[in-house]
CSV table of C-alpha atoms in Angstrom, one decimal:
chain,number,residue,atom,x,y,z
A,1,MET,CA,-3.8,67.3,-100.0
A,2,ASN,CA,-4.4,67.1,-96.2
A,3,TYR,CA,-7.9,66.9,-94.8
A,4,GLU,CA,-8.8,68.2,-91.3
A,5,LEU,CA,-11.1,65.2,-90.8
A,6,GLN,CA,-10.0,62.0,-92.3
A,7,LYS,CA,-11.9,61.0,-95.4
A,8,ARG,CA,-12.7,57.3,-96.1
A,9,ILE,CA,-12.7,55.9,-99.7
A,10,LEU,CA,-14.0,52.6,-100.8
A,11,VAL,CA,-12.1,51.5,-104.0
A,12,VAL,CA,-13.7,48.9,-106.2
A,13,SER,CA,-11.5,47.3,-108.8
A,14,GLN,CA,-11.3,43.7,-110.0
A,15,HIS,CA,-7.6,44.1,-110.3
A,16,TYR,CA,-5.2,45.2,-107.6
A,17,TRP,CA,-1.8,44.4,-106.0
A,18,PRO,CA,0.0,42.1,-106.6
A,19,GLU,CA,-1.3,42.5,-110.2
A,20,ASN,CA,0.4,45.3,-112.0
A,21,PHE,CA,-2.2,48.1,-112.3
A,22,ARG,CA,-1.9,51.8,-111.5
A,23,ILE,CA,-4.8,51.6,-109.0
A,24,THR,CA,-2.3,50.3,-106.4
A,25,ASP,CA,-0.2,53.4,-106.7
A,26,LEU,CA,-3.3,55.6,-106.8
A,27,CYS,CA,-4.5,54.1,-103.5
A,28,ALA,CA,-1.1,54.7,-102.0
A,29,GLY,CA,-1.5,58.3,-103.1
A,30,PHE,CA,-4.9,58.6,-101.4
A,31,LEU,CA,-3.4,57.1,-98.2
A,32,ALA,CA,-0.4,59.4,-98.2
A,33,ASP,CA,-2.7,62.4,-98.5
A,34,GLY,CA,-4.5,61.5,-95.3
A,35,CYS,CA,-7.4,59.4,-96.6
A,36,ALA,CA,-8.3,55.9,-95.2
A,37,VAL,CA,-8.7,53.4,-98.1
A,38,ASP,CA,-10.4,50.0,-98.3
A,39,VAL,CA,-10.2,48.0,-101.5
A,40,LEU,CA,-12.8,45.5,-102.8
A,41,CYS,CA,-11.1,43.5,-105.5
A,42,GLY,CA,-10.6,40.0,-107.0
A,43,LEU,CA,-8.0,37.3,-106.6
A,44,PRO,CA,-4.8,38.0,-108.5
A,45,ASN,CA,-4.5,35.9,-111.7
A,46,TYR,CA,-4.0,38.6,-114.5
A,47,PRO,CA,-2.7,38.4,-117.1
A,48,ALA,CA,-1.6,34.8,-117.3
A,49,GLY,CA,-4.7,33.4,-115.8
A,50,GLU,CA,-2.9,31.5,-113.1
A,51,TRP,CA,-3.2,32.2,-109.4
A,52,PHE,CA,-0.3,34.3,-108.1
A,53,GLU,CA,1.9,32.6,-105.5
A,54,GLY,CA,0.2,32.4,-102.2
A,55,TYR,CA,-3.3,32.7,-103.6
A,56,ARG,CA,-6.1,30.2,-104.6
A,57,TYR,CA,-9.8,30.4,-104.9
A,58,ALA,CA,-10.2,29.9,-101.2
A,59,GLY,CA,-8.2,33.1,-100.5
A,60,PRO,CA,-6.8,34.8,-98.7
A,61,ARG,CA,-9.9,36.9,-98.7
A,62,ARG,CA,-8.7,39.7,-96.4
A,63,GLU,CA,-5.3,41.3,-96.3
A,64,VAL,CA,-3.5,44.5,-95.3
A,65,HIS,CA,-0.9,45.8,-97.7
A,66,ASP,CA,1.0,49.0,-97.1
A,67,GLY,CA,-1.7,50.3,-94.8
A,68,ILE,CA,-4.6,49.6,-97.1
A,69,GLU,CA,-7.2,47.0,-96.1
A,70,ILE,CA,-8.1,44.6,-99.0
A,71,PHE,CA,-11.3,42.6,-99.2
A,72,ARG,CA,-11.0,40.0,-101.9
A,73,ALA,CA,-14.0,38.4,-103.7
A,74,GLY,CA,-13.8,35.2,-105.6
A,75,GLU,CA,-13.5,35.0,-109.3
A,76,ILE,CA,-13.1,32.4,-112.0
A,77,ARG,CA,-9.5,32.8,-113.2
A,78,ARG,CA,-8.7,33.5,-116.8
A,79,LYS,CA,-6.8,30.2,-117.2
A,80,GLY,CA,-6.0,29.6,-120.9
A,81,ASN,CA,-7.3,33.1,-121.8
A,82,THR,CA,-9.9,31.6,-124.1
A,83,GLY,CA,-13.0,33.5,-125.0
A,84,LEU,CA,-15.1,31.4,-122.6
A,85,ARG,CA,-12.7,31.7,-119.7
A,86,ILE,CA,-12.4,35.5,-120.2
A,87,PHE,CA,-16.2,35.7,-120.3
A,88,LEU,CA,-16.5,33.7,-117.1
A,89,ASN,CA,-13.9,35.8,-115.4
A,90,TYR,CA,-15.7,39.0,-116.5
A,91,ILE,CA,-19.1,37.9,-114.9
A,92,SER,CA,-17.8,36.0,-111.9
A,93,TYR,CA,-16.1,38.9,-110.1
A,94,PRO,CA,-19.1,41.3,-109.9
A,95,VAL,CA,-21.4,38.5,-108.7
A,96,THR,CA,-19.1,37.4,-105.9
A,97,ALA,CA,-18.2,41.0,-105.1
A,98,LEU,CA,-21.9,41.7,-104.5
A,99,PHE,CA,-22.0,38.9,-102.0
A,100,SER,CA,-18.9,40.4,-100.3
A,101,LEU,CA,-20.6,43.7,-99.6
A,102,PRO,CA,-21.9,42.6,-96.2
A,103,ARG,CA,-18.3,42.2,-95.1
A,104,LEU,CA,-18.1,46.0,-95.2
A,105,HIS,CA,-20.9,46.3,-92.7
A,106,GLY,CA,-20.3,49.0,-90.1
A,107,ARG,CA,-17.7,50.9,-92.2
A,108,LYS,CA,-18.5,54.4,-93.3
A,109,TYR,CA,-17.2,55.9,-96.5
A,110,ASP,CA,-17.3,59.4,-97.9
A,111,ALA,CA,-16.9,58.2,-101.5
A,112,VAL,CA,-16.9,55.1,-103.6
A,113,PHE,CA,-14.3,55.0,-106.4
A,114,CYS,CA,-14.4,52.4,-109.2
A,115,TYR,CA,-11.2,52.1,-111.3
A,116,GLU,CA,-12.9,50.7,-114.4
A,117,THR,CA,-10.7,48.7,-116.6
A,118,SER,CA,-12.4,45.7,-118.3
A,119,PRO,CA,-15.0,44.6,-117.4
A,120,VAL,CA,-17.4,47.4,-116.9
A,121,LEU,CA,-19.5,44.9,-114.9
A,122,MET,CA,-17.1,45.6,-111.9
A,123,LEU,CA,-19.2,48.8,-111.5
A,124,LEU,CA,-22.2,46.7,-110.3
A,125,PRO,CA,-21.0,46.1,-106.7
A,126,ALA,CA,-19.8,49.8,-106.5
A,127,ILE,CA,-23.3,51.0,-107.6
A,128,VAL,CA,-25.2,48.8,-105.2
A,129,TYR,CA,-23.0,49.9,-102.2
A,130,ALA,CA,-23.2,53.6,-103.2
A,131,LYS,CA,-27.0,53.6,-103.6
A,132,LEU,CA,-27.7,51.6,-100.5
A,133,HIS,CA,-25.5,53.9,-98.4
A,134,ARG,CA,-26.2,57.1,-100.2
A,135,VAL,CA,-22.5,57.7,-101.0
A,136,PRO,CA,-21.3,59.4,-104.2
A,137,LEU,CA,-19.8,57.1,-106.8
A,138,THR,CA,-17.1,58.1,-109.1
A,139,CYS,CA,-16.0,55.9,-112.1
A,140,TYR,CA,-12.6,56.4,-113.7
A,141,VAL,CA,-13.4,55.1,-117.3
A,142,LEU,CA,-10.2,53.5,-118.5
A,143,ASP,CA,-11.8,51.0,-120.9
A,144,LEU,CA,-15.0,52.3,-122.6
A,145,TRP,CA,-17.6,49.5,-122.9
A,146,PRO,CA,-18.9,47.8,-124.9
A,147,GLU,CA,-16.4,49.1,-127.4
A,148,ASN,CA,-13.4,47.7,-125.5
A,149,LEU,CA,-15.1,44.3,-125.2
A,150,TYR,CA,-15.1,43.9,-128.9
A,151,SER,CA,-11.3,44.2,-129.0
A,152,VAL,CA,-11.0,41.1,-126.8
A,153,LEU,CA,-14.2,39.1,-127.8
A,154,PRO,CA,-15.1,39.9,-131.5
A,155,ILE,CA,-18.9,39.8,-131.0
A,156,GLN,CA,-20.7,40.3,-134.3
A,157,ASN,CA,-24.3,39.3,-133.4
A,158,ARG,CA,-26.4,42.4,-133.4
A,159,ALA,CA,-28.6,41.3,-130.6
A,160,LEU,CA,-25.7,40.5,-128.3
A,161,ARG,CA,-24.0,43.8,-129.2
A,162,ALA,CA,-27.3,45.6,-128.3
A,163,VAL,CA,-27.4,43.9,-125.0
A,164,ALA,CA,-23.8,44.7,-124.2
A,165,ALA,CA,-24.4,48.4,-125.1
A,166,GLY,CA,-27.6,48.5,-123.0
A,167,VAL,CA,-26.0,47.0,-119.9
A,168,SER,CA,-22.8,49.1,-120.2
A,169,HIS,CA,-24.7,52.4,-120.6
A,170,TRP,CA,-27.1,51.6,-117.8
A,171,LEU,CA,-24.1,51.1,-115.5
A,172,TYR,CA,-22.4,54.4,-116.5
A,173,ARG,CA,-25.7,56.2,-116.0
A,174,ARG,CA,-25.8,55.0,-112.4
A,175,CYS,CA,-22.6,56.8,-111.6
A,176,ASP,CA,-22.6,60.3,-109.9
A,177,ARG,CA,-19.3,61.3,-111.4
A,178,LEU,CA,-17.3,60.1,-114.4
A,179,ILE,CA,-13.7,60.7,-115.1
A,180,ALA,CA,-12.5,60.6,-118.8
A,181,MET,CA,-8.9,60.3,-119.9
A,182,SER,CA,-9.4,62.7,-122.8
A,183,PRO,CA,-11.8,65.4,-124.1
A,184,ALA,CA,-12.9,63.0,-126.8
A,185,LEU,CA,-13.9,60.4,-124.3
A,186,GLU,CA,-15.6,63.0,-122.1
A,187,LYS,CA,-17.8,63.9,-125.1
A,188,LYS,CA,-18.7,60.3,-125.6
A,189,LEU,CA,-19.6,59.9,-121.9
A,190,ALA,CA,-21.7,63.1,-122.0
A,191,ALA,CA,-23.9,61.4,-124.6
A,192,ILE,CA,-24.2,58.2,-122.6
A,193,ALA,CA,-24.7,59.7,-119.1
A,194,PRO,CA,-25.6,63.3,-119.5
A,195,LYS,CA,-26.7,63.7,-115.8
A,196,ALA,CA,-23.4,62.6,-114.4
A,197,GLN,CA,-20.7,65.2,-113.4
A,198,ARG,CA,-17.7,64.7,-115.7
A,199,THR,CA,-14.1,65.8,-115.8
A,200,VAL,CA,-11.0,65.0,-117.9
A,201,ILE,CA,-8.0,63.6,-116.0
A,202,PRO,CA,-5.3,61.8,-118.0
A,203,GLN,CA,-3.7,58.7,-116.4
A,204,TYR,CA,-0.7,59.9,-114.6
A,205,CYS,CA,2.7,58.3,-114.8
A,206,GLU,CA,4.5,57.1,-111.6
A,207,ASP,CA,7.5,59.2,-110.8
A,208,PHE,CA,10.0,56.3,-111.1
A,209,TYR,CA,9.4,56.1,-114.8
A,210,ALA,CA,11.1,59.5,-115.2
A,211,GLN,CA,14.4,58.3,-113.7
A,212,GLU,CA,17.1,56.8,-115.9
A,213,ALA,CA,18.2,53.4,-114.7
A,214,HIS,CA,21.4,52.1,-116.3
A,215,ASP,CA,22.0,48.4,-116.4
A,216,ALA,CA,25.4,47.6,-118.0
A,217,ALA,CA,24.6,43.9,-118.4
A,218,LEU,CA,21.3,44.6,-120.1
A,219,LYS,CA,22.9,47.2,-122.4
A,220,GLN,CA,25.6,44.7,-123.3
A,221,ARG,CA,23.1,42.0,-124.2
A,222,PHE,CA,21.5,44.1,-126.9
A,223,ALA,CA,24.5,46.2,-128.0
A,224,GLY,CA,25.1,46.7,-131.7
A,225,ARG,CA,21.5,46.9,-132.8
A,226,PHE,CA,18.7,49.5,-133.0
A,227,ASN,CA,16.5,48.2,-130.2
A,228,VAL,CA,12.8,48.9,-130.3
A,229,LEU,CA,11.1,48.1,-127.0
A,230,PHE,CA,7.5,47.2,-126.2
A,231,ALA,CA,6.6,46.9,-122.5
A,232,GLY,CA,3.2,46.0,-121.3
A,233,ASN,CA,0.2,43.7,-121.7
A,234,ILE,CA,0.2,41.5,-124.8
A,235,SER,CA,-3.4,41.5,-125.9
A,236,PRO,CA,-5.4,41.8,-129.1
A,237,ALA,CA,-5.9,45.5,-128.5
A,238,GLN,CA,-2.1,46.1,-128.6
A,239,ASN,CA,-1.9,45.0,-132.3
A,240,LEU,CA,1.6,43.5,-131.9
A,241,PRO,CA,1.4,41.5,-135.1
A,242,LEU,CA,2.3,44.8,-136.8
A,243,LEU,CA,5.9,44.1,-135.5
A,244,VAL,CA,5.8,40.7,-137.1
A,245,GLU,CA,5.0,42.3,-140.5
A,246,CYS,CA,7.9,44.8,-140.0
A,247,ALA,CA,10.2,41.9,-139.2
A,248,ARG,CA,9.2,40.1,-142.4
A,249,ARG,CA,10.1,43.2,-144.4
A,250,LEU,CA,13.4,43.6,-142.5
A,251,LYS,CA,14.2,40.0,-143.3
A,252,ALA,CA,13.4,40.5,-147.0
A,253,GLY,CA,15.6,43.6,-147.1
A,254,GLY,CA,18.5,41.9,-145.3
A,255,ARG,CA,18.2,44.2,-142.3
A,256,ARG,CA,19.6,42.5,-139.2
A,257,ASP,CA,20.4,45.7,-137.4
A,258,ILE,CA,16.9,46.4,-136.0
A,259,HIS,CA,15.6,44.3,-133.1
A,260,PHE,CA,12.4,44.1,-131.2
A,261,ILE,CA,12.3,43.5,-127.4
A,262,ILE,CA,9.0,42.4,-125.8
A,263,VAL,CA,8.7,42.9,-122.0
A,264,GLY,CA,5.4,41.6,-120.6
A,265,SER,CA,2.9,38.8,-121.0
A,266,GLY,CA,-0.8,38.4,-121.7
A,267,MET,CA,-3.5,36.5,-123.5
A,268,SER,CA,-2.0,37.0,-127.0
A,269,MET,CA,1.6,36.0,-126.2
A,270,GLU,CA,1.4,32.4,-127.4
A,271,SER,CA,-0.3,33.4,-130.7
A,272,LEU,CA,2.2,36.2,-131.2
A,273,GLN,CA,5.1,33.8,-130.7
A,274,LYS,CA,3.5,31.3,-133.1
A,275,GLU,CA,3.1,34.0,-135.7
A,276,ILE,CA,6.8,35.0,-135.3
A,277,ALA,CA,7.9,31.4,-135.7
A,278,ASP,CA,5.6,30.8,-138.7
A,279,ALA,CA,7.1,33.9,-140.4
A,280,ASP,CA,10.6,32.6,-139.5
A,281,VAL,CA,11.6,35.9,-138.0
A,282,SER,CA,12.5,34.8,-134.4
A,283,ALA,CA,16.0,36.2,-134.8
A,284,TRP,CA,14.4,39.7,-134.8
A,285,PHE,CA,12.7,39.2,-131.4
A,286,THR,CA,13.6,38.8,-127.8
A,287,PHE,CA,10.9,38.0,-125.2
A,288,GLU,CA,11.9,39.0,-121.7
A,289,GLY,CA,8.6,37.9,-120.0
A,290,ARG,CA,6.9,39.8,-117.3
A,291,ARG,CA,9.0,42.1,-115.1
A,292,PRO,CA,8.2,44.1,-112.0
A,293,ALA,CA,7.2,47.7,-112.9
A,294,LYS,CA,10.3,49.1,-111.2
A,295,ASP,CA,12.5,47.1,-113.5
A,296,ILE,CA,11.1,48.7,-116.6
A,297,PRO,CA,13.1,52.0,-116.5
A,298,ALA,CA,16.3,50.0,-117.1
A,299,TYR,CA,14.7,48.7,-120.3
A,300,HIS,CA,13.5,52.1,-121.3
A,301,THR,CA,17.0,53.6,-120.8
A,302,MET,CA,18.6,50.8,-122.9
A,303,ALA,CA,16.2,51.1,-125.8
A,304,ASP,CA,16.6,53.3,-128.9
A,305,ALA,CA,12.9,53.6,-129.4
A,306,LEU,CA,9.7,52.7,-127.6
A,307,PHE,CA,6.8,51.1,-129.4
A,308,ALA,CA,3.1,51.3,-128.8
A,309,ALA,CA,0.1,50.3,-131.0
A,310,LEU,CA,-3.7,50.1,-130.7
A,311,SER,CA,-6.2,48.2,-132.9
A,312,ALA,CA,-7.9,50.3,-135.6
A,313,SER,CA,-11.0,51.4,-133.8
A,314,GLU,CA,-12.5,54.9,-133.4
A,315,ASP,CA,-13.5,54.2,-129.8
A,316,VAL,CA,-10.2,52.7,-128.8
A,317,GLY,CA,-8.7,55.9,-130.1
A,318,LEU,CA,-10.6,58.0,-127.6
A,319,THR,CA,-8.0,57.5,-124.9
A,320,VAL,CA,-4.3,58.0,-124.4
A,321,PRO,CA,-2.8,54.8,-122.9
A,322,ALA,CA,-0.8,55.1,-119.7
A,323,LYS,CA,2.0,53.4,-121.7
A,324,ILE,CA,2.4,56.7,-123.7
A,325,ALA,CA,2.9,58.7,-120.5
A,326,SER,CA,5.5,56.2,-119.2
A,327,TYR,CA,7.3,56.4,-122.6
A,328,PHE,CA,7.3,60.2,-122.5
A,329,ALA,CA,8.7,60.1,-119.0
A,330,ALA,CA,11.5,57.8,-120.1
A,331,GLY,CA,12.8,60.4,-122.5
A,332,ARG,CA,13.1,58.1,-125.4
A,333,PRO,CA,11.6,58.6,-128.9
A,334,CYS,CA,8.3,56.9,-129.5
A,335,LEU,CA,7.4,54.7,-132.5
A,336,VAL,CA,3.6,54.3,-132.5
A,337,SER,CA,0.8,52.9,-134.6
A,338,VAL,CA,-2.2,54.6,-133.1
A,339,SER,CA,-5.1,56.9,-134.1
A,340,GLY,CA,-7.1,59.5,-132.3
A,341,GLU,CA,-6.0,61.0,-129.0
A,342,ALA,CA,-2.8,59.0,-128.6
A,343,ALA,CA,-1.6,60.0,-132.1
A,344,ARG,CA,-2.5,63.6,-131.4
A,345,VAL,CA,-0.4,63.7,-128.2
A,346,VAL,CA,2.7,62.1,-129.8
A,347,ARG,CA,2.6,64.5,-132.7
A,348,GLN,CA,1.8,67.5,-130.6
A,349,ALA,CA,4.7,66.7,-128.3
A,350,GLY,CA,7.1,66.0,-131.1
A,351,ALA,CA,8.1,62.9,-129.2
A,352,GLY,CA,8.4,60.5,-132.1
A,353,LEU,CA,6.9,59.2,-135.3
A,354,ALA,CA,3.2,58.2,-135.5
A,355,ALA,CA,1.5,56.0,-138.1
A,356,ASP,CA,-2.3,55.5,-138.2
A,357,ALA,CA,-3.5,52.4,-136.3
A,358,GLY,CA,-3.1,49.3,-138.4
A,359,ASP,CA,-1.1,51.0,-141.2
A,360,ALA,CA,1.8,48.5,-141.5
A,361,ASP,CA,3.3,50.4,-144.5
A,362,ALA,CA,3.5,53.7,-142.7
A,363,LEU,CA,4.8,52.0,-139.5
A,364,TYR,CA,7.6,50.3,-141.4
A,365,GLN,CA,8.7,53.5,-143.1
A,366,ASN,CA,8.7,55.3,-139.8
A,367,LEU,CA,10.8,52.5,-138.3
A,368,LEU,CA,13.4,52.8,-141.0
A,369,ALA,CA,13.3,56.6,-140.7
A,370,LEU,CA,13.7,56.6,-136.9
A,371,ALA,CA,16.6,54.1,-137.1
A,372,ALA,CA,18.3,56.3,-139.8
A,373,LEU,CA,18.1,59.6,-137.7
A,374,PRO,CA,21.2,60.9,-136.1
A,375,ALA,CA,21.3,60.1,-132.4
A,376,GLU,CA,21.1,63.8,-131.6
A,377,GLU,CA,17.7,64.1,-133.4
A,378,ARG,CA,16.3,61.0,-131.5
A,379,ALA,CA,17.5,62.6,-128.3
A,380,ARG,CA,15.7,65.8,-129.1
A,381,MET,CA,12.5,63.8,-129.6
A,382,GLY,CA,13.0,62.1,-126.2
A,383,LYS,CA,13.5,65.4,-124.5
A,384,ALA,CA,10.4,66.8,-126.1
A,385,GLY,CA,8.4,63.8,-124.8
A,386,PHE,CA,9.8,64.3,-121.3
A,387,ALA,CA,8.8,68.0,-121.4
A,388,TYR,CA,5.3,67.0,-122.4
A,389,TYR,CA,5.2,64.5,-119.5
A,390,GLN,CA,6.3,67.2,-117.0
A,391,ALA,CA,3.5,69.5,-118.3
A,392,HIS,CA,0.7,66.9,-118.6
A,393,PHE,CA,1.3,63.6,-117.0
A,394,ARG,CA,3.0,64.2,-113.6
A,395,ARG,CA,1.6,62.3,-110.7
A,396,ALA,CA,1.2,65.0,-108.0
A,397,PRO,CA,-1.1,67.5,-109.8
A,398,LEU,CA,-3.2,64.8,-111.5
A,399,LEU,CA,-3.6,62.9,-108.2
A,400,GLN,CA,-4.7,66.1,-106.5
A,401,LYS,CA,-7.2,66.8,-109.2
A,402,LEU,CA,-8.6,63.3,-109.0
A,403,GLU,CA,-8.9,63.4,-105.2
A,404,GLU,CA,-10.8,66.7,-105.3
A,405,PHE,CA,-13.2,65.4,-107.9
A,406,VAL,CA,-13.8,62.0,-106.1
A,407,LEU,CA,-14.4,63.6,-102.7
A,408,GLY,CA,-16.2,66.7,-103.9
A,409,GLU,CA,-17.2,69.8,-101.8
A,410,ASN,CA,-21.0,69.7,-101.6
A,411,GLU,CA,-22.5,66.2,-101.2
A,412,ASN,CA,-26.1,67.5,-101.3
A,413,ARG,CA,-25.9,67.8,-105.1
A,414,PHE,CA,-25.9,64.0,-105.3
A,415,GLN,CA,-29.3,63.6,-103.8
A,416,SER,CA,-31.2,64.2,-107.0
A,417,LEU,CA,-29.2,61.8,-109.2
A,418,THR,CA,-30.6,58.4,-110.0
């Protein structure tokens, strides 16, 4: 999309480059289409909770990366990834980002765009700026709060849950426009913020995931086994202990031909490794650590199946994780333990085998069934997933739709929204 007069977008997101989030690619898309982009974000320390090389609390607080100006607010890093540290990280960024808003003085924006992963509190500085300057605010709801909060911090106290819901819904209702990843999520948002404009735009998949990348050395390392790959953030929501249960059953059945490869890191990595060691199934796992996003296609190409899981929650099931789009683009069969929208998409595409979220029995049976299928049948599943990616998850059409929604046509319609 090219605009006769350059549009300016303020992007608010706690996470940004060099952290591995799609918002970095999305901003590159805005820029390539002729928009000027500024980003208000935090200091990179996700997911390990340690400052990335070259960063500390003191900064740098202002950078330019690939033509995009970055304003960084301070935050308490997630070090240790304990419940307390995550809570402090969640509340520190929106507070310091509020005090960073004067640094944007004199800049004029046509739209404010919040890329809302956790925490939803990152909406606060976006709301304050948008209201003060009478600029329309769009929120891309990737993690629905407070429901997503409970997958990380298992809060049971009713009063605290009521507060979390009240704050979250108040923030959503202050947005002029809301983007949902699925029709089911859009319906939920309609009940929370009925006055906001809404649309459904799935997370797109970067184009490089659709390219095969053969790595002979990598293939040789894992040759001779049926390799199941998980690539991404290792967190409670991903429910990776399901693989430990599968490994226990493989060990009991004397099956050494199936192997799990974990690429990534996150707050649950140490506990997952401990659970694997306690179950004495370390021989069934290989941890590759965190890798740059552009290294992942080589792992996809090498793998026989790609694994994804989500915790058993109705609200977590409202979305299709971006991981599913990446897996489809890779053209490999999917083995998933998910419910709701993600399961519907996998089954509708015919791209693999889906068990309900948390159902270890069904997952294990699907694992054995997938491993027993002829290679030609698995290839057919991979091709079906790739075709679904081309129809529903390609970057160019989804980016264009998102830009059109964020920038809008008639700004006067925002004047009556509160």
